[in-house]
Amino acid sequence: MQVKPCTKCGRPSFYYRPYSGEYLCKGCFVTSIYDITLQTVRKYEMIKYGEKVAVGVSGGKDSVSLLYILAKFFKSNEIIAVTVDEGIKGYREEGIEIASKVASQLNVKHVIYSYKNLFNYTIDEIQEYKGKYSSCTICGIFRRRALDIAAKELGAQVLATAHNLDDILQSYFILLTNGDTERLKSFNPAVESSEAFGIRKVHPFFRIYEKELAMFAMLKGFDFQTVTCPYMQQGIRSEIRDFLNRLEERHAGIKYQLLDTFMSFYSKEFKVVGQYCKMCGWPSKNELCQVCKTIDYLNKNKYKLMSENNELDKHSD
Ligand SMILES: [Zn+2]
Ligand SMILES: [Zn+2]
């Protein structure tokens, strides 16, 4: 079979991009990922001249790619890589190692924030105390806060994370299935409302397909972590992912259409009522923030378990 020429430069193509109808050679494909990212950053005013940018880097393909692109194209900005250490033995060490290596290759400062230091629990430790909650739910609550704290302590104006188009769409569908219309209206995948002390939370990859980011990372020859978290329980998220991929296969570009539809729900006037958590002082929708509620729940379960064990010890004496 004859290889089609690249739509942009005429060299032999290696990839057909169904949603745009383009055939792309490797060079033009890589350039297109730069272009989409830079256009997204510019259009949504994600990063301004001279601002300090904290980047969440787990060591996976998306975050390594994001760090690379920001370090390459935003020379007027100080870029700092932030890795969150959840405390998962046999898993997180590799991600930290990769993140450190990539950051030093790119001449970027790298800092690590651990759940143990911030919240007094590792994800390994909560397994006994998490009760009805999944590890992913608790980990998500802790991760957001850990990154917020990092950005604030580093004096960053921007916190960039590598969520891609697929991640964002899955989150939208989860909000839909939960009936969370409030969040549907207040969720802006480009620039999240900066509840934490005026830090702008941005997603420069939110218009890029997960599959294309994987291809980009491979073509660039990046090191990245491929093993998934041992506690990962995706539940409905993985079913939504499969469903969206099936739709996209037969209706190229439908993910973009869905994204635009969801984004049209966003209402600028919609403001989350802001107050401060009475325990930790962090901006919160309720008296107690989610982080403090979670820690309180874990503490109670831990205490209960300890006293039950003491009872058992007494009986066995
Ligand atoms: Zn080309
Ligand atoms: Zn709190």
mmCIF file of C-alpha atoms and ligand atoms in Angstrom:
data_model
loop_
_atom_site.group_PDB
_atom_site.id
_atom_site.type_symbol
_atom_site.label_atom_id
_atom_site.label_comp_id
_atom_site.label_asym_id
_atom_site.label_seq_id
_atom_site.Cartn_x
_atom_site.Cartn_y
_atom_site.Cartn_z
ATOM 1 C CA MET A 1 0.000 0.000 0.000
ATOM 2 C CA GLN A 2 1.286 3.402 -0.914
ATOM 3 C CA VAL A 3 2.066 5.772 1.955
ATOM 4 C CA LYS A 4 0.073 8.983 1.680
ATOM 5 C CA PRO A 5 2.065 12.219 1.626
ATOM 6 C CA CYS A 6 1.916 14.538 4.640
ATOM 7 C CA THR A 7 -0.870 17.090 4.095
ATOM 8 C CA LYS A 8 1.399 19.856 5.398
ATOM 9 C CA CYS A 9 4.819 19.167 3.846
ATOM 10 C CA GLY A 10 4.450 16.326 1.330
ATOM 11 C CA ARG A 11 6.889 13.943 3.049
ATOM 12 C CA PRO A 12 5.657 10.394 3.711
ATOM 13 C CA SER A 13 3.001 10.463 6.420
ATOM 14 C CA PHE A 14 2.878 8.114 9.416
ATOM 15 C CA TYR A 15 -0.456 9.100 10.916
ATOM 16 C CA TYR A 16 -3.944 9.884 9.708
ATOM 17 C CA ARG A 17 -5.763 12.324 11.996
ATOM 18 C CA PRO A 18 -9.405 11.374 11.517
ATOM 19 C CA TYR A 19 -10.967 14.447 13.116
ATOM 20 C CA SER A 20 -9.167 16.861 10.784
ATOM 21 C CA GLY A 21 -8.732 14.607 7.739
ATOM 22 C CA GLU A 22 -4.971 15.312 7.694
ATOM 23 C CA TYR A 23 -2.129 12.918 6.935
ATOM 24 C CA LEU A 24 0.896 13.893 9.014
ATOM 25 C CA CYS A 25 4.585 13.064 8.968
ATOM 26 C CA LYS A 26 6.349 12.718 12.321
ATOM 27 C CA GLY A 27 7.795 16.234 12.252
ATOM 28 C CA CYS A 28 4.493 17.895 11.360
ATOM 29 C CA PHE A 29 2.647 15.823 13.954
ATOM 30 C CA VAL A 30 5.017 16.945 16.737
ATOM 31 C CA THR A 31 4.740 20.559 15.550
ATOM 32 C CA SER A 32 0.948 20.273 15.586
ATOM 33 C CA ILE A 33 1.014 19.268 19.267
ATOM 34 C CA TYR A 34 3.176 22.330 20.038
ATOM 35 C CA ASP A 35 0.799 24.513 18.016
ATOM 36 C CA ILE A 36 -2.404 23.301 19.680
ATOM 37 C CA THR A 37 -0.837 23.699 23.131
ATOM 38 C CA LEU A 38 0.528 27.187 22.474
ATOM 39 C CA GLN A 39 -2.731 28.339 20.849
ATOM 40 C CA THR A 40 -4.660 27.032 23.859
ATOM 41 C CA VAL A 41 -2.368 28.818 26.321
ATOM 42 C CA ARG A 42 -2.674 32.065 24.349
ATOM 43 C CA LYS A 43 -6.418 31.906 23.681
ATOM 44 C CA TYR A 44 -7.342 31.322 27.323
ATOM 45 C CA GLU A 45 -4.571 33.585 28.706
ATOM 46 C CA MET A 46 -3.281 30.735 30.818
ATOM 47 C CA ILE A 47 0.253 32.014 31.318
ATOM 48 C CA LYS A 48 1.304 35.647 31.219
ATOM 49 C CA TYR A 49 4.738 37.135 30.689
ATOM 50 C CA GLY A 50 7.070 36.673 33.651
ATOM 51 C CA GLU A 51 4.669 34.666 35.789
ATOM 52 C CA LYS A 52 5.940 31.802 37.913
ATOM 53 C CA VAL A 53 4.417 28.484 36.839
ATOM 54 C CA ALA A 54 4.180 25.389 39.034
ATOM 55 C CA VAL A 55 3.639 22.235 36.961
ATOM 56 C CA GLY A 56 2.245 19.026 38.427
ATOM 57 C CA VAL A 57 4.555 16.233 37.246
ATOM 58 C CA SER A 58 3.682 12.666 38.206
ATOM 59 C CA GLY A 59 6.188 11.132 35.811
ATOM 60 C CA GLY A 60 3.485 9.864 33.436
ATOM 61 C CA LYS A 61 3.498 10.611 29.694
ATOM 62 C CA ASP A 62 1.176 13.612 29.840
ATOM 63 C CA SER A 63 2.882 15.482 32.661
ATOM 64 C CA VAL A 64 6.385 14.831 31.312
ATOM 65 C CA SER A 65 5.248 16.182 27.923
ATOM 66 C CA LEU A 66 3.693 19.249 29.539
ATOM 67 C CA LEU A 67 6.844 20.036 31.509
ATOM 68 C CA TYR A 68 8.912 19.668 28.340
ATOM 69 C CA ILE A 69 6.705 22.004 26.277
ATOM 70 C CA LEU A 70 6.449 24.665 28.986
ATOM 71 C CA ALA A 71 10.217 24.611 29.603
ATOM 72 C CA LYS A 72 10.872 24.799 25.852
ATOM 73 C CA PHE A 73 8.513 27.637 24.942
ATOM 74 C CA PHE A 74 8.121 29.725 28.090
ATOM 75 C CA LYS A 75 11.646 30.956 28.678
ATOM 76 C CA SER A 76 10.452 34.218 30.242
ATOM 77 C CA ASN A 77 8.648 32.249 32.938
ATOM 78 C CA GLU A 78 10.131 30.410 35.874
ATOM 79 C CA ILE A 79 8.871 26.843 35.580
ATOM 80 C CA ILE A 80 8.915 24.604 38.663
ATOM 81 C CA ALA A 81 8.066 20.896 38.601
ATOM 82 C CA VAL A 82 5.979 19.658 41.536
ATOM 83 C CA THR A 83 5.602 15.964 42.272
ATOM 84 C CA VAL A 84 3.064 14.742 44.785
ATOM 85 C CA ASP A 85 4.223 11.747 46.820
ATOM 86 C CA GLU A 86 1.094 9.851 47.840
ATOM 87 C CA GLY A 87 3.073 7.303 49.825
ATOM 88 C CA ILE A 88 2.494 4.218 47.682
ATOM 89 C CA LYS A 89 5.368 1.783 48.107
ATOM 90 C CA GLY A 90 6.670 0.123 44.978
ATOM 91 C CA TYR A 91 4.875 2.600 42.730
ATOM 92 C CA ARG A 92 5.566 6.243 43.503
ATOM 93 C CA GLU A 93 9.364 5.875 43.742
ATOM 94 C CA GLU A 94 9.690 5.335 39.990
ATOM 95 C CA GLY A 95 7.539 8.358 39.149
ATOM 96 C CA ILE A 96 9.581 10.591 41.452
ATOM 97 C CA GLU A 97 12.806 9.339 39.916
ATOM 98 C CA ILE A 98 11.573 10.028 36.376
ATOM 99 C CA ALA A 99 10.215 13.459 37.305
ATOM 100 C CA SER A 100 13.547 14.402 38.941
ATOM 101 C CA LYS A 101 15.522 13.207 35.955
ATOM 102 C CA VAL A 102 13.363 15.019 33.403
ATOM 103 C CA ALA A 103 13.378 18.219 35.468
ATOM 104 C CA SER A 104 17.162 18.225 35.750
ATOM 105 C CA GLN A 105 17.539 17.547 32.004
ATOM 106 C CA LEU A 106 15.313 20.557 31.350
ATOM 107 C CA ASN A 107 17.096 22.663 33.964
ATOM 108 C CA VAL A 108 13.898 23.065 35.941
ATOM 109 C CA LYS A 109 13.656 23.154 39.741
ATOM 110 C CA HIS A 110 11.882 20.097 41.162
ATOM 111 C CA VAL A 111 10.072 19.881 44.496
ATOM 112 C CA ILE A 112 8.223 17.011 46.173
ATOM 113 C CA TYR A 113 5.190 17.377 48.448
ATOM 114 C CA SER A 114 4.137 14.309 50.406
ATOM 115 C CA TYR A 115 0.722 13.416 51.823
ATOM 116 C CA LYS A 116 2.465 12.129 54.947
ATOM 117 C CA ASN A 117 3.935 15.555 55.711
ATOM 118 C CA LEU A 118 0.836 17.496 54.734
ATOM 119 C CA PHE A 119 -1.988 15.278 55.999
ATOM 120 C CA ASN A 120 -0.249 12.770 58.266
ATOM 121 C CA TYR A 121 -1.456 9.805 56.179
ATOM 122 C CA THR A 122 -0.006 7.964 53.202
ATOM 123 C CA ILE A 123 -2.321 6.236 50.731
ATOM 124 C CA ASP A 124 -0.822 2.923 51.897
ATOM 125 C CA GLU A 125 -1.824 3.774 55.484
ATOM 126 C CA ILE A 126 -5.408 4.818 54.722
ATOM 127 C CA GLN A 127 -6.290 1.387 53.332
ATOM 128 C CA GLU A 128 -7.345 0.303 56.831
ATOM 129 C CA TYR A 129 -9.281 3.473 57.622
ATOM 130 C CA LYS A 130 -10.869 4.565 54.348
ATOM 131 C CA GLY A 131 -14.184 2.795 55.035
ATOM 132 C CA LYS A 132 -16.760 3.451 52.336
ATOM 133 C CA TYR A 133 -14.484 5.730 50.298
ATOM 134 C CA SER A 134 -12.254 4.604 47.452
ATOM 135 C CA SER A 135 -8.536 5.355 47.529
ATOM 136 C CA CYS A 136 -9.008 7.421 44.356
ATOM 137 C CA THR A 137 -11.611 9.679 45.982
ATOM 138 C CA ILE A 138 -9.411 10.451 48.973
ATOM 139 C CA CYS A 139 -6.285 10.687 46.840
ATOM 140 C CA GLY A 140 -8.010 13.172 44.516
ATOM 141 C CA ILE A 141 -9.005 15.407 47.431
ATOM 142 C CA PHE A 142 -5.470 15.298 48.857
ATOM 143 C CA ARG A 143 -3.780 15.810 45.482
ATOM 144 C CA ARG A 144 -5.675 19.003 44.689
ATOM 145 C CA ARG A 145 -4.749 20.447 48.052
ATOM 146 C CA ALA A 146 -1.111 19.299 47.871
ATOM 147 C CA LEU A 147 -0.700 21.042 44.506
ATOM 148 C CA ASP A 148 -2.474 24.175 45.776
ATOM 149 C CA ILE A 149 -0.184 24.313 48.808
ATOM 150 C CA ALA A 150 2.880 23.784 46.623
ATOM 151 C CA ALA A 151 1.873 26.560 44.211
ATOM 152 C CA LYS A 152 1.169 28.920 47.091
ATOM 153 C CA GLU A 153 4.413 28.180 48.939
ATOM 154 C CA LEU A 154 6.442 28.518 45.750
ATOM 155 C CA GLY A 155 4.840 31.891 45.074
ATOM 156 C CA ALA A 156 3.505 30.700 41.714
ATOM 157 C CA GLN A 157 0.737 32.616 39.943
ATOM 158 C CA VAL A 158 -0.121 29.624 37.773
ATOM 159 C CA LEU A 159 -0.605 25.934 38.499
ATOM 160 C CA ALA A 160 -0.524 23.843 35.320
ATOM 161 C CA THR A 161 -1.625 20.219 35.179
ATOM 162 C CA ALA A 162 -1.599 17.848 32.223
ATOM 163 C CA HIS A 163 -5.273 16.865 32.010
ATOM 164 C CA ASN A 164 -6.051 16.003 28.391
ATOM 165 C CA LEU A 165 -9.274 16.139 26.361
ATOM 166 C CA ASP A 166 -10.236 12.605 27.386
ATOM 167 C CA ASP A 167 -9.685 13.300 31.108
ATOM 168 C CA ILE A 168 -11.803 16.438 30.913
ATOM 169 C CA LEU A 169 -14.658 14.766 29.011
ATOM 170 C CA GLN A 170 -14.714 11.868 31.472
ATOM 171 C CA SER A 171 -14.994 14.358 34.331
ATOM 172 C CA TYR A 172 -17.872 16.123 32.580
ATOM 173 C CA PHE A 173 -19.728 12.827 32.119
ATOM 174 C CA ILE A 174 -19.189 11.936 35.776
ATOM 175 C CA LEU A 175 -20.704 15.304 36.752
ATOM 176 C CA LEU A 176 -23.628 14.521 34.433
ATOM 177 C CA THR A 177 -24.239 11.083 35.914
ATOM 178 C CA ASN A 178 -23.990 12.512 39.447
ATOM 179 C CA GLY A 179 -26.445 15.256 38.564
ATOM 180 C CA ASP A 180 -23.935 17.840 39.754
ATOM 181 C CA THR A 181 -25.394 20.746 37.779
ATOM 182 C CA GLU A 182 -23.761 23.299 40.062
ATOM 183 C CA ARG A 183 -20.297 22.040 39.201
ATOM 184 C CA LEU A 184 -21.239 21.682 35.514
ATOM 185 C CA LYS A 185 -21.883 25.413 35.428
ATOM 186 C CA SER A 186 -18.824 26.414 37.422
ATOM 187 C CA PHE A 187 -16.298 24.046 35.796
ATOM 188 C CA ASN A 188 -14.034 25.696 33.262
ATOM 189 C CA PRO A 189 -11.554 23.175 31.835
ATOM 190 C CA ALA A 190 -9.273 25.900 30.492
ATOM 191 C CA VAL A 191 -8.760 28.023 33.583
ATOM 192 C CA GLU A 192 -10.290 26.828 36.817
ATOM 193 C CA SER A 193 -11.780 29.378 39.139
ATOM 194 C CA SER A 194 -8.927 30.218 41.440
ATOM 195 C CA GLU A 195 -10.382 29.462 44.826
ATOM 196 C CA ALA A 196 -6.954 29.038 46.388
ATOM 197 C CA PHE A 197 -5.490 32.463 47.007
ATOM 198 C CA GLY A 198 -5.708 33.729 43.460
ATOM 199 C CA ILE A 199 -3.722 30.948 41.807
ATOM 200 C CA ARG A 200 -4.803 30.308 38.232
ATOM 201 C CA LYS A 201 -5.212 26.576 37.586
ATOM 202 C CA VAL A 202 -4.738 25.807 33.930
ATOM 203 C CA HIS A 203 -4.902 22.756 31.661
ATOM 204 C CA PRO A 204 -2.870 23.509 28.516
ATOM 205 C CA PHE A 205 -3.616 20.016 27.076
ATOM 206 C CA PHE A 206 -7.378 20.133 27.475
ATOM 207 C CA ARG A 207 -7.892 20.194 23.693
ATOM 208 C CA ILE A 208 -5.510 17.317 22.938
ATOM 209 C CA TYR A 209 -6.566 13.681 22.618
ATOM 210 C CA GLU A 210 -4.953 11.291 25.093
ATOM 211 C CA LYS A 211 -3.948 9.022 22.221
ATOM 212 C CA GLU A 212 -2.072 11.833 20.474
ATOM 213 C CA LEU A 213 -0.236 12.799 23.667
ATOM 214 C CA ALA A 214 0.909 9.195 24.011
ATOM 215 C CA MET A 215 2.181 9.297 20.412
ATOM 216 C CA PHE A 216 3.917 12.618 21.076
ATOM 217 C CA ALA A 217 5.719 11.267 24.169
ATOM 218 C CA MET A 218 6.824 8.161 22.248
ATOM 219 C CA LEU A 219 8.073 10.139 19.247
ATOM 220 C CA LYS A 220 10.033 12.486 21.520
ATOM 221 C CA GLY A 221 11.576 9.462 23.233
ATOM 222 C CA PHE A 222 10.629 10.641 26.722
ATOM 223 C CA ASP A 223 11.108 8.475 29.767
ATOM 224 C CA PHE A 224 7.800 8.095 31.542
ATOM 225 C CA GLN A 225 6.146 5.816 34.046
ATOM 226 C CA THR A 226 3.846 3.250 32.466
ATOM 227 C CA VAL A 227 2.702 1.167 35.439
ATOM 228 C CA THR A 228 -0.621 2.240 36.853
ATOM 229 C CA CYS A 229 -1.322 2.849 40.502
ATOM 230 C CA PRO A 230 -1.977 -0.415 42.419
ATOM 231 C CA TYR A 231 -5.012 1.145 44.123
ATOM 232 C CA MET A 232 -6.591 2.388 40.923
ATOM 233 C CA GLN A 233 -10.281 1.575 40.837
ATOM 234 C CA GLN A 234 -11.644 3.516 37.981
ATOM 235 C CA GLY A 235 -15.227 2.489 38.389
ATOM 236 C CA ILE A 236 -17.479 4.330 35.997
ATOM 237 C CA ARG A 237 -14.650 6.477 34.602
ATOM 238 C CA SER A 238 -13.169 3.608 32.592
ATOM 239 C CA GLU A 239 -16.599 2.698 31.205
ATOM 240 C CA ILE A 240 -17.105 6.304 30.130
ATOM 241 C CA ARG A 241 -13.649 6.266 28.523
ATOM 242 C CA ASP A 242 -14.530 3.157 26.481
ATOM 243 C CA PHE A 243 -17.892 4.611 25.513
ATOM 244 C CA LEU A 244 -16.321 7.878 24.298
ATOM 245 C CA ASN A 245 -13.621 6.019 22.374
ATOM 246 C CA ARG A 246 -16.258 3.905 20.627
ATOM 247 C CA LEU A 247 -18.196 7.032 19.676
ATOM 248 C CA GLU A 248 -15.043 8.752 18.404
ATOM 249 C CA GLU A 249 -14.117 5.746 16.280
ATOM 250 C CA ARG A 250 -17.326 6.007 14.298
ATOM 251 C CA HIS A 251 -17.822 9.761 14.521
ATOM 252 C CA ALA A 252 -14.418 11.417 14.247
ATOM 253 C CA GLY A 253 -14.290 14.727 16.093
ATOM 254 C CA ILE A 254 -17.251 14.037 18.354
ATOM 255 C CA LYS A 255 -15.037 14.526 21.417
ATOM 256 C CA TYR A 256 -14.388 18.117 20.347
ATOM 257 C CA GLN A 257 -18.103 18.665 19.776
ATOM 258 C CA LEU A 258 -18.914 17.300 23.214
ATOM 259 C CA LEU A 259 -16.240 19.469 24.809
ATOM 260 C CA ASP A 260 -17.660 22.593 23.161
ATOM 261 C CA THR A 261 -21.177 21.676 24.268
ATOM 262 C CA PHE A 262 -20.098 21.111 27.862
ATOM 263 C CA MET A 263 -18.081 24.324 27.878
ATOM 264 C CA SER A 264 -21.149 26.267 26.789
ATOM 265 C CA PHE A 265 -22.724 25.378 30.165
ATOM 266 C CA TYR A 266 -20.060 27.432 31.887
ATOM 267 C CA SER A 267 -21.446 30.575 33.355
ATOM 268 C CA LYS A 268 -19.051 33.341 34.364
ATOM 269 C CA GLU A 269 -21.642 34.861 36.662
ATOM 270 C CA PHE A 270 -21.848 31.597 38.523
ATOM 271 C CA LYS A 271 -19.717 32.095 41.614
ATOM 272 C CA VAL A 272 -19.180 29.456 44.229
ATOM 273 C CA VAL A 273 -20.077 30.997 47.570
ATOM 274 C CA GLY A 274 -16.700 31.487 49.191
ATOM 275 C CA GLN A 275 -15.878 31.144 52.860
ATOM 276 C CA TYR A 276 -12.957 29.719 54.799
ATOM 277 C CA CYS A 277 -12.591 26.353 56.492
ATOM 278 C CA LYS A 278 -12.736 26.824 60.262
ATOM 279 C CA MET A 279 -10.102 24.118 60.797
ATOM 280 C CA CYS A 280 -7.397 24.951 58.256
ATOM 281 C CA GLY A 281 -8.394 28.380 56.928
ATOM 282 C CA TRP A 282 -8.395 27.258 53.308
ATOM 283 C CA PRO A 283 -11.122 28.616 50.983
ATOM 284 C CA SER A 284 -14.095 26.275 51.243
ATOM 285 C CA LYS A 285 -17.730 25.964 50.196
ATOM 286 C CA ASN A 286 -18.703 24.707 53.653
ATOM 287 C CA GLU A 287 -17.690 25.263 57.264
ATOM 288 C CA LEU A 288 -15.226 22.397 56.998
ATOM 289 C CA CYS A 289 -13.281 21.842 53.790
ATOM 290 C CA GLN A 290 -13.178 18.437 52.108
ATOM 291 C CA VAL A 291 -9.595 17.823 53.221
ATOM 292 C CA CYS A 292 -10.371 18.448 56.905
ATOM 293 C CA LYS A 293 -13.556 16.361 56.661
ATOM 294 C CA THR A 294 -11.564 13.504 55.128
ATOM 295 C CA ILE A 295 -8.801 13.648 57.749
ATOM 296 C CA ASP A 296 -11.421 13.769 60.503
ATOM 297 C CA TYR A 297 -13.147 10.705 59.029
ATOM 298 C CA LEU A 298 -9.849 8.793 58.809
ATOM 299 C CA ASN A 299 -8.903 9.783 62.381
ATOM 300 C CA LYS A 300 -12.256 8.547 63.699
ATOM 301 C CA ASN A 301 -11.938 5.205 61.906
ATOM 302 C CA LYS A 302 -8.367 4.827 63.103
ATOM 303 C CA TYR A 303 -9.373 5.553 66.695
ATOM 304 C CA LYS A 304 -12.300 3.134 66.488
ATOM 305 C CA LEU A 305 -10.085 0.390 65.108
ATOM 306 C CA MET A 306 -7.457 1.002 67.793
ATOM 307 C CA SER A 307 -9.986 0.776 70.612
ATOM 308 C CA GLU A 308 -11.491 -2.392 69.117
ATOM 309 C CA ASN A 309 -8.018 -3.924 68.991
ATOM 310 C CA ASN A 310 -7.434 -2.909 72.618
ATOM 311 C CA GLU A 311 -10.675 -4.642 73.586
ATOM 312 C CA LEU A 312 -9.528 -7.786 71.784
ATOM 313 C CA ASP A 313 -6.166 -7.634 73.568
ATOM 314 C CA LYS A 314 -7.914 -7.383 76.941
ATOM 315 C CA HIS A 315 -10.021 -10.446 76.194
ATOM 316 C CA SER A 316 -7.067 -12.490 75.030
ATOM 317 C CA ASP A 317 -5.104 -11.754 78.238
HETATM 318 ZN ZN ZN B 1 4.953 16.901 7.241
HETATM 319 ZN ZN ZN B 2 -9.909 22.631 56.137
#
